[in-house]
CSV table of C-alpha atoms in Angstrom, one decimal:
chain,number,residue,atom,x,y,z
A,108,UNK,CA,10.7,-20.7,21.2
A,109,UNK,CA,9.0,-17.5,20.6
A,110,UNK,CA,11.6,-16.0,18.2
A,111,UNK,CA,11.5,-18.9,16.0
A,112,UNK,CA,7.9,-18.3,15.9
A,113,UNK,CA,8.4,-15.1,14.8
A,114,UNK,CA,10.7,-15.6,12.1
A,115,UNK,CA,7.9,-17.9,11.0
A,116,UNK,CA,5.6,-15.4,11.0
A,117,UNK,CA,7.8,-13.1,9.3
A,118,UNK,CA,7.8,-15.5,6.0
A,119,UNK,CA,4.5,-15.6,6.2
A,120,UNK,CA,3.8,-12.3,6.2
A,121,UNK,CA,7.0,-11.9,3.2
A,122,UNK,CA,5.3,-14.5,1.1
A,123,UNK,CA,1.6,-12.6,1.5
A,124,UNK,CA,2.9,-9.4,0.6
A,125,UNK,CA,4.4,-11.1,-2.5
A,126,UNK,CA,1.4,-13.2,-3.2
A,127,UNK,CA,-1.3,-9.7,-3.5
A,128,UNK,CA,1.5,-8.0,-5.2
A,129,UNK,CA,2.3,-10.4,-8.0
A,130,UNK,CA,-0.3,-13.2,-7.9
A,131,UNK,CA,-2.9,-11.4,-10.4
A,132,UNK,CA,-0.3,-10.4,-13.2
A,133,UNK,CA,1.4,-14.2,-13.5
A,134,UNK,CA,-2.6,-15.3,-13.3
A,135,UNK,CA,-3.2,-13.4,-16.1
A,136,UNK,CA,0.0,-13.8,-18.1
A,137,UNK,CA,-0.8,-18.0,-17.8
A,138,UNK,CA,-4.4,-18.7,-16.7
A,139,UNK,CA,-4.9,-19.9,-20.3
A,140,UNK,CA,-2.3,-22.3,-20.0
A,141,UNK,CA,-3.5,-23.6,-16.7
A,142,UNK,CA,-5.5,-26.3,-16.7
A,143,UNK,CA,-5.7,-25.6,-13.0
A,144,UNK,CA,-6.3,-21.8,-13.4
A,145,UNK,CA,-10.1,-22.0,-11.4
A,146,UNK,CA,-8.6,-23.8,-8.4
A,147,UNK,CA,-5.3,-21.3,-8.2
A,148,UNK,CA,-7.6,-18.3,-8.2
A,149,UNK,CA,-9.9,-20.4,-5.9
A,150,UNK,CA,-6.9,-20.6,-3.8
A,151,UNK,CA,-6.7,-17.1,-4.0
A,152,UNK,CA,-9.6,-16.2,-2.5
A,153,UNK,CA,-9.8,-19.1,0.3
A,154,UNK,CA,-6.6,-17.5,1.5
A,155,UNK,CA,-7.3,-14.0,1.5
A,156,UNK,CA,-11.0,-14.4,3.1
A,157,UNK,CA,-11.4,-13.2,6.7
A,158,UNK,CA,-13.3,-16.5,7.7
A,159,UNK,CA,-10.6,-18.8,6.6
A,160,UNK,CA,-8.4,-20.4,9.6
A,161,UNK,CA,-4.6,-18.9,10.0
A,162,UNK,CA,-3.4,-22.5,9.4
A,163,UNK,CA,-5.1,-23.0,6.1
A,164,UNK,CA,-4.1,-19.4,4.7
A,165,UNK,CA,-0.5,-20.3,5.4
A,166,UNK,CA,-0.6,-23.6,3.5
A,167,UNK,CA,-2.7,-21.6,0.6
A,168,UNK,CA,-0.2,-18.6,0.9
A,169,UNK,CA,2.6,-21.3,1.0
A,170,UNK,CA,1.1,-22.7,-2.7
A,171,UNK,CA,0.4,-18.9,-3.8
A,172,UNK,CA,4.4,-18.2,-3.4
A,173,UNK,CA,5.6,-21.2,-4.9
A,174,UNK,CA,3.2,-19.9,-8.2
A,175,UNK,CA,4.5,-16.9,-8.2
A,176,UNK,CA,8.4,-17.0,-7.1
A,177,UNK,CA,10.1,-16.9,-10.1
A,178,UNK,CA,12.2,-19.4,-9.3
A,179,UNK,CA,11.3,-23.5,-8.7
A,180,UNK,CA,12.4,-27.0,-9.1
A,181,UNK,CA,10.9,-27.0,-12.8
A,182,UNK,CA,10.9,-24.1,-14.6
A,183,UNK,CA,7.9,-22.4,-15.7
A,184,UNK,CA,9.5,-21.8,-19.2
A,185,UNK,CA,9.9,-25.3,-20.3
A,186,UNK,CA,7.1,-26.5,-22.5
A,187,UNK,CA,4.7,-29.0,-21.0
A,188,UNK,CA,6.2,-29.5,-17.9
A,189,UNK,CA,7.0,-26.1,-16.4
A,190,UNK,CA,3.8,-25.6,-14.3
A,191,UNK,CA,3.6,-29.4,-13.5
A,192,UNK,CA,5.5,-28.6,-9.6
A,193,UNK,CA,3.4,-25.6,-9.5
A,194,UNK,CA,0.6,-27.8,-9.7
A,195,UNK,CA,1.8,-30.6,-7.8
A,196,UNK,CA,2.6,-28.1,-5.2
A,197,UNK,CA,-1.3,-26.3,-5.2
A,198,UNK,CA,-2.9,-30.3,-5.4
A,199,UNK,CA,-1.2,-31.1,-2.1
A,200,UNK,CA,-2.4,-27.8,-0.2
A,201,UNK,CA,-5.9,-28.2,-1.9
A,202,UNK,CA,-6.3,-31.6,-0.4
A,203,UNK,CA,-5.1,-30.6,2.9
A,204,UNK,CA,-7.7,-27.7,3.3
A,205,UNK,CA,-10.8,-29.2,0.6
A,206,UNK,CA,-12.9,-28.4,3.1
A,207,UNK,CA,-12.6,-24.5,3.4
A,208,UNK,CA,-12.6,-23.6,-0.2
A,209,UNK,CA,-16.5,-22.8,-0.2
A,210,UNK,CA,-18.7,-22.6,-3.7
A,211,UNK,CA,-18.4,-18.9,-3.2
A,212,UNK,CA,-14.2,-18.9,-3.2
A,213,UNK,CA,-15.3,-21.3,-6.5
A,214,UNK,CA,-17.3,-18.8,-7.8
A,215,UNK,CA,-15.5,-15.8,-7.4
A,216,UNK,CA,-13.0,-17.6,-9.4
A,217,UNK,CA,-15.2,-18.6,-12.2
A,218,UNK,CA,-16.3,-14.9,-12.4
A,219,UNK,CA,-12.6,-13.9,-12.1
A,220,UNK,CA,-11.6,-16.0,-15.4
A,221,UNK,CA,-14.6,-14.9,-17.4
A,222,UNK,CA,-13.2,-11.6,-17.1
A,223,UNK,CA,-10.1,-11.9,-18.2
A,224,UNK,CA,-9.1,-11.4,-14.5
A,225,UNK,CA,-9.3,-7.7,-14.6
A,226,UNK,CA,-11.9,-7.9,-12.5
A,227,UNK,CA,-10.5,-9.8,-9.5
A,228,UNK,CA,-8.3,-7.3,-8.6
């Protein structure tokens, strides 16, 4: 039906908002903490580049929000294992769209991390 379409697309577009408005200052605030840190910022890029498919931002922009809502099944303020669902969460959307995280999404990141993501923004 086209109105549950667009309530779809409504979250989406809530969740993208939220992702370019808080994603860089939790990245910055835990990237050291992150064993994961180049592929979330990879992430980052994949699913704000203009070439990448509308299906694969929205499972990027999907991981994005679950890294930066505040609230999750683990939380990110217990030792150890408070960014392991945050992780679990971006492993699964990785794997789904591998194939459109390009060495250039990849390296962006790297670049990103090197400077102290002040840079990235």
């Amino acid at each position: 039906m086209p109105f549950e379409r667009a309530a779809t697309w409504n979250q989406f577009a809530r969740d993208e908002a939220r992702v370019r408005r808080d994603f860089w200052a939790k990245a910055k605030r835990v990237a050291g903490k992150l064993p994961f840190a180049e592929d979330l910022v990879a992430a980052y890029f994949c699913a704000f580049d203009y070439a990448t498919p509308l299906q694969v931002k929205a499972a990027l922009v999907a991981a994005l929000a679950y890294f930066v809502l505040p609230f999750d099944v683990v939380p990110d303020i217990l030792p150890l294992v408070g960014y392991g669902d945050d992780a679990a969460v971006l492993v699964t959307a990785l794997r789904m769209v591998a194939g459109h995280i390009r060495p250039e999404h990849r390296e962006a990141a790297r670049r990103a991390l090197a400077g102290g993501l002040d840079e990235a923004r």
